[in-house]
mmCIF file of C-alpha atoms in Angstrom:
data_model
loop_
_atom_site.group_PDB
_atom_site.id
_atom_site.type_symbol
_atom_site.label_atom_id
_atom_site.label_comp_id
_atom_site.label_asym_id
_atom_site.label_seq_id
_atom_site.Cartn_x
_atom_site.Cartn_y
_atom_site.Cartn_z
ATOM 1 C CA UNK A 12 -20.514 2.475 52.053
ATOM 2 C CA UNK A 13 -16.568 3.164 52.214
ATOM 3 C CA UNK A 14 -15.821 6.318 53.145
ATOM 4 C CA UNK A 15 -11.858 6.210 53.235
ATOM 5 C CA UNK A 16 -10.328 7.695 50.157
ATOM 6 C CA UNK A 17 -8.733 4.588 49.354
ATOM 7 C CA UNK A 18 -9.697 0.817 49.424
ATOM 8 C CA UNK A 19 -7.048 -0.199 52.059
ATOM 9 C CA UNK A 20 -4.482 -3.073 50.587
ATOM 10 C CA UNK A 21 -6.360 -5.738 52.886
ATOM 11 C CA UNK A 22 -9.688 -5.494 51.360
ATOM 12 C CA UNK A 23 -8.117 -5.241 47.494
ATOM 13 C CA UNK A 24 -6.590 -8.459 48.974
ATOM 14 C CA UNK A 25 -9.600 -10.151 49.650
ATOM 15 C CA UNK A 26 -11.022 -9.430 46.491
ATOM 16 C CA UNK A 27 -8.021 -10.426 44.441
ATOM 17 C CA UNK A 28 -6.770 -13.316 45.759
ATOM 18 C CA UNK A 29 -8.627 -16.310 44.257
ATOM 19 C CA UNK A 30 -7.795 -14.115 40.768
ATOM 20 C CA UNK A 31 -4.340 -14.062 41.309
ATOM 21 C CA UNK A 32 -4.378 -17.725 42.235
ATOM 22 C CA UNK A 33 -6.150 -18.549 39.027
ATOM 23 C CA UNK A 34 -3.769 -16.285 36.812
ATOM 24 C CA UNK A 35 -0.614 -17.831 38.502
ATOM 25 C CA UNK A 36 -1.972 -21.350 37.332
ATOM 26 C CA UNK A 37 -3.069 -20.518 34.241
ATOM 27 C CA UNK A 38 0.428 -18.815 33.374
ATOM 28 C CA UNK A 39 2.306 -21.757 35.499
ATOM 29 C CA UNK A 40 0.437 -24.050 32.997
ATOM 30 C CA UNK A 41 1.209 -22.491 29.883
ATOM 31 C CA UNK A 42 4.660 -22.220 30.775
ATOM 32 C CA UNK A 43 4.622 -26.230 31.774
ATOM 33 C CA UNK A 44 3.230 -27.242 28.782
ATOM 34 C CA UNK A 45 4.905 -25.790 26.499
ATOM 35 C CA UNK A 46 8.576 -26.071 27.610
ATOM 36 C CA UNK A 47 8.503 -29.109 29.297
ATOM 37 C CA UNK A 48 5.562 -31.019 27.233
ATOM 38 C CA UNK A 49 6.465 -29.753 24.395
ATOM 39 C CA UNK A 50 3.035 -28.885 22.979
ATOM 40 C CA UNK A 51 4.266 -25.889 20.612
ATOM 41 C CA UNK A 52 0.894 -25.692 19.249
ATOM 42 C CA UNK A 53 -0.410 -24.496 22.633
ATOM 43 C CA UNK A 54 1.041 -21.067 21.719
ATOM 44 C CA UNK A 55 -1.894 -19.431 19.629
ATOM 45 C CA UNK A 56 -1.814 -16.041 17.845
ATOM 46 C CA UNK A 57 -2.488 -13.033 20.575
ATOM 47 C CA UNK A 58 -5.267 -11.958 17.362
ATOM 48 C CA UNK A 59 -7.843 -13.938 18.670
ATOM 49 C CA UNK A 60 -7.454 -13.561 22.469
ATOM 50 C CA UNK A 61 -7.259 -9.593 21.657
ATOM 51 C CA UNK A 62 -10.906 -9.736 20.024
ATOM 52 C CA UNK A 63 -12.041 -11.480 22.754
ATOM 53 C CA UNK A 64 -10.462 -8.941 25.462
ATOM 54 C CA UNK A 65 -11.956 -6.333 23.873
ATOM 55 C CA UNK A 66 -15.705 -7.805 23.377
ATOM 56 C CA UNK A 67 -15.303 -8.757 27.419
ATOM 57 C CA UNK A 68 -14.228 -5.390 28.225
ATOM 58 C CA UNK A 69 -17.474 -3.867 26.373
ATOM 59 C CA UNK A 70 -19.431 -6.478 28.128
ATOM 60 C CA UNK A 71 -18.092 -5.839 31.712
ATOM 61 C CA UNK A 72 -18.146 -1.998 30.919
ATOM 62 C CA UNK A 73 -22.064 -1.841 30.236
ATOM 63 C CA UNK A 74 -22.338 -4.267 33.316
ATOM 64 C CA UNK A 75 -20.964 -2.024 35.213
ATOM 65 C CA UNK A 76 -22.614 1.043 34.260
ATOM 66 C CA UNK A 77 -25.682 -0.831 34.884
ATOM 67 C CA UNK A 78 -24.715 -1.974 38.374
ATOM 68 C CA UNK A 79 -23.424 1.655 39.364
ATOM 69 C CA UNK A 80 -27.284 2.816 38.413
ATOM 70 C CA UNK A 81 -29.232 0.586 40.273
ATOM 71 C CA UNK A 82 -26.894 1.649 43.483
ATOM 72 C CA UNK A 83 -27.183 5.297 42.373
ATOM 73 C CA UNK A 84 -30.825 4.796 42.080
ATOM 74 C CA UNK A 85 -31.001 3.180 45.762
ATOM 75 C CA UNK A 86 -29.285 6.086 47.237
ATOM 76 C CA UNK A 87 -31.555 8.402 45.450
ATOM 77 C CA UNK A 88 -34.307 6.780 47.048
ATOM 78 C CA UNK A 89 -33.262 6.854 50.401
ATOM 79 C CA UNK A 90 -32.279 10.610 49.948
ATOM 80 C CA UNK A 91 -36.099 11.436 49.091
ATOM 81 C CA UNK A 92 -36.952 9.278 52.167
ATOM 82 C CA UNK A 93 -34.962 11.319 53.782
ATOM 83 C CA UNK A 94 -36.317 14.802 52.757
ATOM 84 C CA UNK A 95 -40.288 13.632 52.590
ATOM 85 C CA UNK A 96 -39.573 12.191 56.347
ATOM 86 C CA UNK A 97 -38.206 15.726 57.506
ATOM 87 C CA UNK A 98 -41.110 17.311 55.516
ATOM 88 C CA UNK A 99 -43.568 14.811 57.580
ATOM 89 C CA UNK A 100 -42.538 15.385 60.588
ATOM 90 C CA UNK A 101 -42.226 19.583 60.403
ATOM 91 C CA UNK A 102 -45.652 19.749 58.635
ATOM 92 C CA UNK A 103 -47.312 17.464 61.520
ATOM 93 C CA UNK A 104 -45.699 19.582 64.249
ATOM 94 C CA UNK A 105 -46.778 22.592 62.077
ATOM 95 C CA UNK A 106 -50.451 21.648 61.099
ATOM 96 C CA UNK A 107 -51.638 19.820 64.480
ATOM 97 C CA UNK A 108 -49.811 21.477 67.294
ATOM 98 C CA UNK A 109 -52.392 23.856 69.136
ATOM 99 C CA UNK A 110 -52.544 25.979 72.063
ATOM 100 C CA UNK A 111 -56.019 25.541 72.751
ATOM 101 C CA UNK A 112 -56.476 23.774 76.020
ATOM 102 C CA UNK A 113 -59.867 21.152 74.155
ATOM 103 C CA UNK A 114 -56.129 20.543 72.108
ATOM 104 C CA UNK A 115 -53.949 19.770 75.283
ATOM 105 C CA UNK A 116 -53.144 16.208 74.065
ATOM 106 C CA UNK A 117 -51.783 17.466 70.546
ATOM 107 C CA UNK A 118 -47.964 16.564 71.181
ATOM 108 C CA UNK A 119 -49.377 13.323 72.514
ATOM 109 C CA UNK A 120 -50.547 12.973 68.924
ATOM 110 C CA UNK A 121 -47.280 14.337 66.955
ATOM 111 C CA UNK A 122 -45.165 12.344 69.153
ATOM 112 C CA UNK A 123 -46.918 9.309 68.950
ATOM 113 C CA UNK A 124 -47.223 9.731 64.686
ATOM 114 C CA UNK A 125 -43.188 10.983 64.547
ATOM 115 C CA UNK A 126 -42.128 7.720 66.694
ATOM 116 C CA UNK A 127 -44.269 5.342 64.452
ATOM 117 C CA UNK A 128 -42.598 7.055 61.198
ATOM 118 C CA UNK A 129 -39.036 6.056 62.859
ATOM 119 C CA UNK A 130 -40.456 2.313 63.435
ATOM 120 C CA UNK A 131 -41.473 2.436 59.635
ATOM 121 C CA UNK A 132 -38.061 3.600 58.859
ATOM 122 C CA UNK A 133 -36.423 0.167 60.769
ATOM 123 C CA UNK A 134 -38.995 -1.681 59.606
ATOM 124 C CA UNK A 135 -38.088 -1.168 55.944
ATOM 125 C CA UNK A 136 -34.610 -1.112 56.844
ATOM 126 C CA UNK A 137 -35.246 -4.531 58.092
ATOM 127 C CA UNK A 138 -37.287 -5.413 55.079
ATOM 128 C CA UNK A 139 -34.076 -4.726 53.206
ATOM 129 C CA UNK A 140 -32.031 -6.726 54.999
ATOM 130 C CA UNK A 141 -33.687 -9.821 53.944
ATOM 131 C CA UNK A 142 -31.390 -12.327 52.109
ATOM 132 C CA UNK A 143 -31.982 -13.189 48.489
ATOM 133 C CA UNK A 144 -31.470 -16.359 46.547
ATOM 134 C CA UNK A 145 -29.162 -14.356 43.954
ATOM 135 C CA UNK A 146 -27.154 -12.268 46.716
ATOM 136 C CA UNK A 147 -23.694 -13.415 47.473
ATOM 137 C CA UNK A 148 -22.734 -15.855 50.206
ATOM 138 C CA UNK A 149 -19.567 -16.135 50.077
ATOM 139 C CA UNK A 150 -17.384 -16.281 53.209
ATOM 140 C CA UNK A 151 -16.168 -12.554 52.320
ATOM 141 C CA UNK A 152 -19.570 -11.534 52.309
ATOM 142 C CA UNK A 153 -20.362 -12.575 54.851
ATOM 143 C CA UNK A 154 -17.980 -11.022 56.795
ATOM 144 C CA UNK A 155 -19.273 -8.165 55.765
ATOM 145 C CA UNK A 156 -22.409 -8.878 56.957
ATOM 146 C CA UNK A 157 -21.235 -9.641 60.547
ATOM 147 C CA UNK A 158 -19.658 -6.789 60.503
ATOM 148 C CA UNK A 159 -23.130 -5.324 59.914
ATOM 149 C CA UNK A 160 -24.628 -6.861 63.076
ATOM 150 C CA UNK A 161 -21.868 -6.127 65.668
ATOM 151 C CA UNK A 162 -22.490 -1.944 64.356
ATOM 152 C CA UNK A 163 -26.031 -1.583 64.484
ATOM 153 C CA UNK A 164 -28.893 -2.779 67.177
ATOM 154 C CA UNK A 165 -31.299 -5.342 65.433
ATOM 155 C CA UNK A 166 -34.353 -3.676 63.779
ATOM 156 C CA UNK A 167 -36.847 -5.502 66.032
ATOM 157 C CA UNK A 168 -35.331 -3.898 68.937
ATOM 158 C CA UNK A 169 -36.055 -0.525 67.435
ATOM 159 C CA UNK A 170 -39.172 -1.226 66.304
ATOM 160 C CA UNK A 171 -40.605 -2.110 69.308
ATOM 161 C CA UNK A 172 -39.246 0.580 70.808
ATOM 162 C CA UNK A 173 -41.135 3.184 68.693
ATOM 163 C CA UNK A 174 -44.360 1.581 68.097
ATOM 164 C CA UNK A 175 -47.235 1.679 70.649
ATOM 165 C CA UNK A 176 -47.246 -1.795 72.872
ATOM 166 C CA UNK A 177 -50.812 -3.015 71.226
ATOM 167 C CA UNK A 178 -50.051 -1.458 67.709
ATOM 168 C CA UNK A 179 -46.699 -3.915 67.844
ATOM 169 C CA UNK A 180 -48.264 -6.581 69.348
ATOM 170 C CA UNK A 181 -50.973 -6.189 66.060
ATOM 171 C CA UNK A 182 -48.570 -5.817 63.355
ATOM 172 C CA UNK A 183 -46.284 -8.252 65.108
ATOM 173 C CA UNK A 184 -47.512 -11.426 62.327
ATOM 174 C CA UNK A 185 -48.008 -8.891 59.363
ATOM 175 C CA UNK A 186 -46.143 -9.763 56.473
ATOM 176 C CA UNK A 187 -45.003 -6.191 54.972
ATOM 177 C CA UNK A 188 -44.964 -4.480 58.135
ATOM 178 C CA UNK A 189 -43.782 -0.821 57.020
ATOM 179 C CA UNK A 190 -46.953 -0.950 54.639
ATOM 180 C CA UNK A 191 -48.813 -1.753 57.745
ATOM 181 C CA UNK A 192 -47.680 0.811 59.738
ATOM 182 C CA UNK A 193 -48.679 3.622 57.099
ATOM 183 C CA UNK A 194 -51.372 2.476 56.640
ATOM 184 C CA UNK A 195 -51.673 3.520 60.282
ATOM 185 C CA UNK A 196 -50.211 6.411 59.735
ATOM 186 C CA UNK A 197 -53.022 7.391 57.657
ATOM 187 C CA UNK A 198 -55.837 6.276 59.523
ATOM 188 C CA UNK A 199 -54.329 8.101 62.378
ATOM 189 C CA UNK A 200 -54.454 11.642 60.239
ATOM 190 C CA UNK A 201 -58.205 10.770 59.789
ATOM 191 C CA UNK A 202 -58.713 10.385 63.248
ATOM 192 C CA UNK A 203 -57.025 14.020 63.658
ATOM 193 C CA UNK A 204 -58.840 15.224 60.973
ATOM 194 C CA UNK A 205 -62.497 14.398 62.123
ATOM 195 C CA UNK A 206 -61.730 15.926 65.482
ATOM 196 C CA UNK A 207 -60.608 18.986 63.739
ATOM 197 C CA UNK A 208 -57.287 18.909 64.395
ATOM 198 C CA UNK A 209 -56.004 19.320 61.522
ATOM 199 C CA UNK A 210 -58.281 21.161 58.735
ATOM 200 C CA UNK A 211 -59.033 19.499 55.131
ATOM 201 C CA UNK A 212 -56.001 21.072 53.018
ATOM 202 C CA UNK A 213 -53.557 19.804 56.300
ATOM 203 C CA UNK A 214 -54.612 16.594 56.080
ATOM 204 C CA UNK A 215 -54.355 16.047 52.172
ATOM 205 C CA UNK A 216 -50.694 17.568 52.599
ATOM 206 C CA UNK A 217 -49.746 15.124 55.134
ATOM 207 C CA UNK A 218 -51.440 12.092 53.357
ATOM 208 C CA UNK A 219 -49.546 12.971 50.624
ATOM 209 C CA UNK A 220 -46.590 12.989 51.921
ATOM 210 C CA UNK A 221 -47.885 9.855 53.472
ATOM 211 C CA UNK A 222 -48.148 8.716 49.763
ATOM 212 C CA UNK A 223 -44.347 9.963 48.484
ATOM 213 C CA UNK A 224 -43.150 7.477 50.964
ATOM 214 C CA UNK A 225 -45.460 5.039 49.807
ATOM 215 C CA UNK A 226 -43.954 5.474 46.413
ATOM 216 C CA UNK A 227 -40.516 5.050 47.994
ATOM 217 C CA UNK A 228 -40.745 1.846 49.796
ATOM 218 C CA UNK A 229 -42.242 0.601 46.642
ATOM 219 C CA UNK A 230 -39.126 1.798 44.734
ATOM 220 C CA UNK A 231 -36.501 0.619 47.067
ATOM 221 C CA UNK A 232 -38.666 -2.933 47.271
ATOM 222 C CA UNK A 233 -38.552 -3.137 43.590
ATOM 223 C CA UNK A 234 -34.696 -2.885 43.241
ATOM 224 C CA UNK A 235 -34.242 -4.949 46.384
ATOM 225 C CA UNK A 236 -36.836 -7.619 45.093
ATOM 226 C CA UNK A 237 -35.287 -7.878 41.881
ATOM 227 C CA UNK A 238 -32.077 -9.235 40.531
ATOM 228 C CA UNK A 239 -29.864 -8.165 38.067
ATOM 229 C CA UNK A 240 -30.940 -9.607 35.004
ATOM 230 C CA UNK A 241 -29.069 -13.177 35.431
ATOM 231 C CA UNK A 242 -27.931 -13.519 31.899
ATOM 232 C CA UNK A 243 -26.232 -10.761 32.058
ATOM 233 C CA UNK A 244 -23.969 -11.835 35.334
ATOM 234 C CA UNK A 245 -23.461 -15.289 34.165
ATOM 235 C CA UNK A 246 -21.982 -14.665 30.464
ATOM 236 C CA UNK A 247 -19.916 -11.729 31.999
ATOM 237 C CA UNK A 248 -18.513 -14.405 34.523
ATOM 238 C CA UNK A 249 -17.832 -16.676 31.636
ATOM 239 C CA UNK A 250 -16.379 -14.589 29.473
ATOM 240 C CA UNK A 251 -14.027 -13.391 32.039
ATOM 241 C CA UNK A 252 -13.037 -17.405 33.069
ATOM 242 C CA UNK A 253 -12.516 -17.799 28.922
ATOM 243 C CA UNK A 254 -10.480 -14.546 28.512
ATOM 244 C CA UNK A 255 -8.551 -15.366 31.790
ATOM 245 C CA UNK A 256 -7.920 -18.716 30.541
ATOM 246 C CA UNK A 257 -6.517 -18.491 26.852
ATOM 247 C CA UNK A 258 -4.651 -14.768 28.121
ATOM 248 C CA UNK A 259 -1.371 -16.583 28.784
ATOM 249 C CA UNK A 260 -1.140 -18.956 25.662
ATOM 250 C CA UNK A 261 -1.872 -16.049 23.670
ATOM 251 C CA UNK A 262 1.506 -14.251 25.221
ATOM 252 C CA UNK A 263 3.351 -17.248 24.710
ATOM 253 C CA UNK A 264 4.710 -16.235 21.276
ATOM 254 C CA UNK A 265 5.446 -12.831 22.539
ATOM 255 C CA UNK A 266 7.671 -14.282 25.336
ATOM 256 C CA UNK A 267 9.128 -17.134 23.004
ATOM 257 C CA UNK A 268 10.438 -14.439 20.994
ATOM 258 C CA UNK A 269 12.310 -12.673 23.825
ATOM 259 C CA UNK A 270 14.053 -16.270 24.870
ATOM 260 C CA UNK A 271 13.980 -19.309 27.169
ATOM 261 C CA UNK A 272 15.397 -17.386 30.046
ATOM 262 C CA UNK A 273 12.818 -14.255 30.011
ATOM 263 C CA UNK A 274 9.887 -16.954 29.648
ATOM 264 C CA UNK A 275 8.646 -17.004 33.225
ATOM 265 C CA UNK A 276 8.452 -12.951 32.964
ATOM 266 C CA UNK A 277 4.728 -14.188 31.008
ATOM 267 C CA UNK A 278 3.494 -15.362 34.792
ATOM 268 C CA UNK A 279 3.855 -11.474 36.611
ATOM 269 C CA UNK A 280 2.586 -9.996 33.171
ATOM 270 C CA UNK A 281 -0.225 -12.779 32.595
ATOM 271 C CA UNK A 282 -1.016 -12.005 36.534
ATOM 272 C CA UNK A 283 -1.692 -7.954 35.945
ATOM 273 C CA UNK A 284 -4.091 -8.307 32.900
ATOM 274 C CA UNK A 285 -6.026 -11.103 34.647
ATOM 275 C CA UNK A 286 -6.327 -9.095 37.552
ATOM 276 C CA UNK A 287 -7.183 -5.635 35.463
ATOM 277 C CA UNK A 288 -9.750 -7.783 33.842
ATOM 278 C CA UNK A 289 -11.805 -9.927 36.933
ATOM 279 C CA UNK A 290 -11.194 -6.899 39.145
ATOM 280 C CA UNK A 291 -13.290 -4.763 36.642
ATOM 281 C CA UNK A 292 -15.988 -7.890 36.793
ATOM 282 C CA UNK A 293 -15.968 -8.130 40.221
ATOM 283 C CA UNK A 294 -16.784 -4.061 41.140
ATOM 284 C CA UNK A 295 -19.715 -4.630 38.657
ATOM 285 C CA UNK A 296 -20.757 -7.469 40.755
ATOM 286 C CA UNK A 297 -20.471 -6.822 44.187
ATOM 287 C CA UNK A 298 -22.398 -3.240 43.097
ATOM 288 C CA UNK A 299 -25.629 -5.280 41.360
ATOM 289 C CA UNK A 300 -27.237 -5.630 44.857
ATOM 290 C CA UNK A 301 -27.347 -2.334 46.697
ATOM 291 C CA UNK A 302 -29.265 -3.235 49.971
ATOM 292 C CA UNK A 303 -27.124 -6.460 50.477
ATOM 293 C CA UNK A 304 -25.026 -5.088 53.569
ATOM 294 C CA UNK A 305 -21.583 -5.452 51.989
ATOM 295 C CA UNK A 306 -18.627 -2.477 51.973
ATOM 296 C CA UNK A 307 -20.304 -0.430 49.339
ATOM 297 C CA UNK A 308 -23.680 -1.209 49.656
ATOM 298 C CA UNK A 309 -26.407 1.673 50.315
ATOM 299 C CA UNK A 310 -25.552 2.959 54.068
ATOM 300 C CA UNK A 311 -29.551 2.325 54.859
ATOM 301 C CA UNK A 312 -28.748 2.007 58.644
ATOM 302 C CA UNK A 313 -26.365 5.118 59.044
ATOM 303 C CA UNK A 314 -29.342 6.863 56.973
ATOM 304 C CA UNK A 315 -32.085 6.113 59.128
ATOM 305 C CA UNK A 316 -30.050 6.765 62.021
ATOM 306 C CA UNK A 317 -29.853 10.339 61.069
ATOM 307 C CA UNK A 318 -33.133 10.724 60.014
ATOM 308 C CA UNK A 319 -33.945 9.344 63.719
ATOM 309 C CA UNK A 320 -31.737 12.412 65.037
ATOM 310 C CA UNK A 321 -33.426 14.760 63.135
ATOM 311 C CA UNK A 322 -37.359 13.857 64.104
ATOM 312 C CA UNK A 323 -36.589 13.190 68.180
ATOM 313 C CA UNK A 324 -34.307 16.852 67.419
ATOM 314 C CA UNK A 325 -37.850 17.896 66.709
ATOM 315 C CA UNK A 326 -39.776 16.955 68.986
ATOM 316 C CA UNK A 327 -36.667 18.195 71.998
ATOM 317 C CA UNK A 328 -36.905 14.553 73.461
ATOM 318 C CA UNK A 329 -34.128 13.148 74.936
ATOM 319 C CA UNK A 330 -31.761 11.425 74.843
ATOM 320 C CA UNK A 331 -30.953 11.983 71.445
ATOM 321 C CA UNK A 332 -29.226 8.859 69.489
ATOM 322 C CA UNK A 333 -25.572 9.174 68.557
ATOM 323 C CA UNK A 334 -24.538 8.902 64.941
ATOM 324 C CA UNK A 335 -23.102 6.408 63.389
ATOM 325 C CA UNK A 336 -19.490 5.946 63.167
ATOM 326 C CA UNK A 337 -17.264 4.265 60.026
ATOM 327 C CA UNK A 338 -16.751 0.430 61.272
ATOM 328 C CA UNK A 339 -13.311 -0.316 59.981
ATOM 329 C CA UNK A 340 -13.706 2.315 57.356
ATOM 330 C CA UNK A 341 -17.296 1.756 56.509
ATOM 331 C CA UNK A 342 -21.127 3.034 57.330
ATOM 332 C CA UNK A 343 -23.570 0.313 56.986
#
């Protein structure tokens, strides 16, 4: 996530510049053809390019709104994850902390249940992470995504960290391990629960908060599992390439009609509208896939970080884990 208040000029550069490349040619060829070819009949009426303009900017408009919900949704997800895993770990401090000395090994219990909840947070962050046949890979991507790595210590390394050395070396081979390790979660509160621990209305509280994350992961799976609807990103794209394409033979007779010598003022004008246009297309696009790891992606890692602070904050363990800090203007 970008948390400057402005894109700096490098980044717009790396978006723009294959645009700007393809406007220069298209305008470069218009102008070619038409003065020195003489093809006068490449200079069609700006009618039809306008109707076209306008249907692509509907169609990159609702693409857009539809890529800015899916991220909105993401970061509404992680919020609750958030909350419920604050709620978790105040109600298990609350519910099975005693002072009863048959009760001495209590915090051994918390503790242990807190740390595995910050291993299921890096394991779903991991889960995340996973690359996706419809999820850009494209060398600016995937600088982004290096920049990713150098910031943040890999999951596993976490992960291991917080889980128990024979409950890791079990879910080690599973194949959705943050399902896995609620699951233990739970069978751990039944365990508490049959040595009276924790009483019966305790334990339903905590299983279902147990549950709301359940209901998360699922969520944040389900946009992270499935792509934009396709059709949608490919006729935007090619609607853009055909707009961009006819744009400066449709300004031709505008430009004819000022003179030969104000002709090559269609390239710089020709440039801007392109740009307006595939600019528009390409914040709708890099915005489809919130959990990629790119500039304004969902900042899962800077999230669970803090959620990490707050449980060990807790529990008064130390050391405590520093936050986060922007990596060239950006939490990841």
């Amino acid at each position: 996530m970008y948390v400057n208040r402005y894109l700096s000029p490098l980044i717009v550069y790396y978006y723009s510049w294959r645009m700007v490349l393809f406007s220069l040619f298209t305008g470069s060829m218009a102008i070619f053809v038409y003065t020195y070819l003489g093809w006068g009949w490449v200079a069609i009426p700006w009618l039809p390019v306008s109707l076209i303009g306008t249907a692509t900017a509907f169609f990159v408009g609702f693409k857009n709104n539809q890529s800015y919900d899916r991220s909105w949704e993401a970061r509404k997800i992680w919020g609750s994850i958030t909350n419920h895993s604050r709620s978790f770990g105040a109600a298990l401090r609350a519910f099975a902390s005693h002072d009863q000395k048959e009760f001495a090994d209590a915090d051994d219990d918390i503790k242990i249940m807190v740390y595995r909840h910050i291993a299921w947070l890096y394991a779903l962050k991991n889960a995340m992470a996973q690359r996706t046949a419809w999820e850009h890979k494209d060398r600016a991507s995937k600088r982004q995504r290096d920049a990713l790595h150098k910031s943040q210590t890999p999951c596993e390394l976490e992960i291991e960290k917080y889980l128990l050395a024979n409950e890791h070396n079990a879910l080690k081979g599973k194949k959705n391990l943050s399902t896995q390790i609620l699951d233990k979660q739970s069978q751990h509160l039944s365990r508490l629960r049959k040595a009276g621990r924790v009483d019966a209305y305790q334990h339903i509280a905590l299983q279902n908060l147990i549950s709301s994350l359940y209901d998360e992961q699922g969520k944040s799976e389900r946009i992270k599992n499935t792509p934009f609807p396709r059709q949608y990103a490919t006729t935007s794209n090619l609607f853009i390439f055909v707009f961009m394409t006819l744009l400066p033979f449709g300004l031709l007779p505008q430009f004819v009609e000022l003179g030969e010598r104000y002709m090559f003022l269609l390239i710089p004008f020709n440039m801007i509208v392109s740009w307006v246009f595939m600019f528009m297309e390409y914040v709708g696009d890099i915005s489809e896939n919130p959990f990629e790891g790119l500039l304004n992606d969902i900042p899962i890692g800077t999230i669970v970080r803090n959620i990490e602070i707050d449980l060990i904050d807790m529990l008064d363990d130390e050391p405590t884990p520093e936050k986060l800090q922007p990596y060239y203007g950006a939490l990841f």
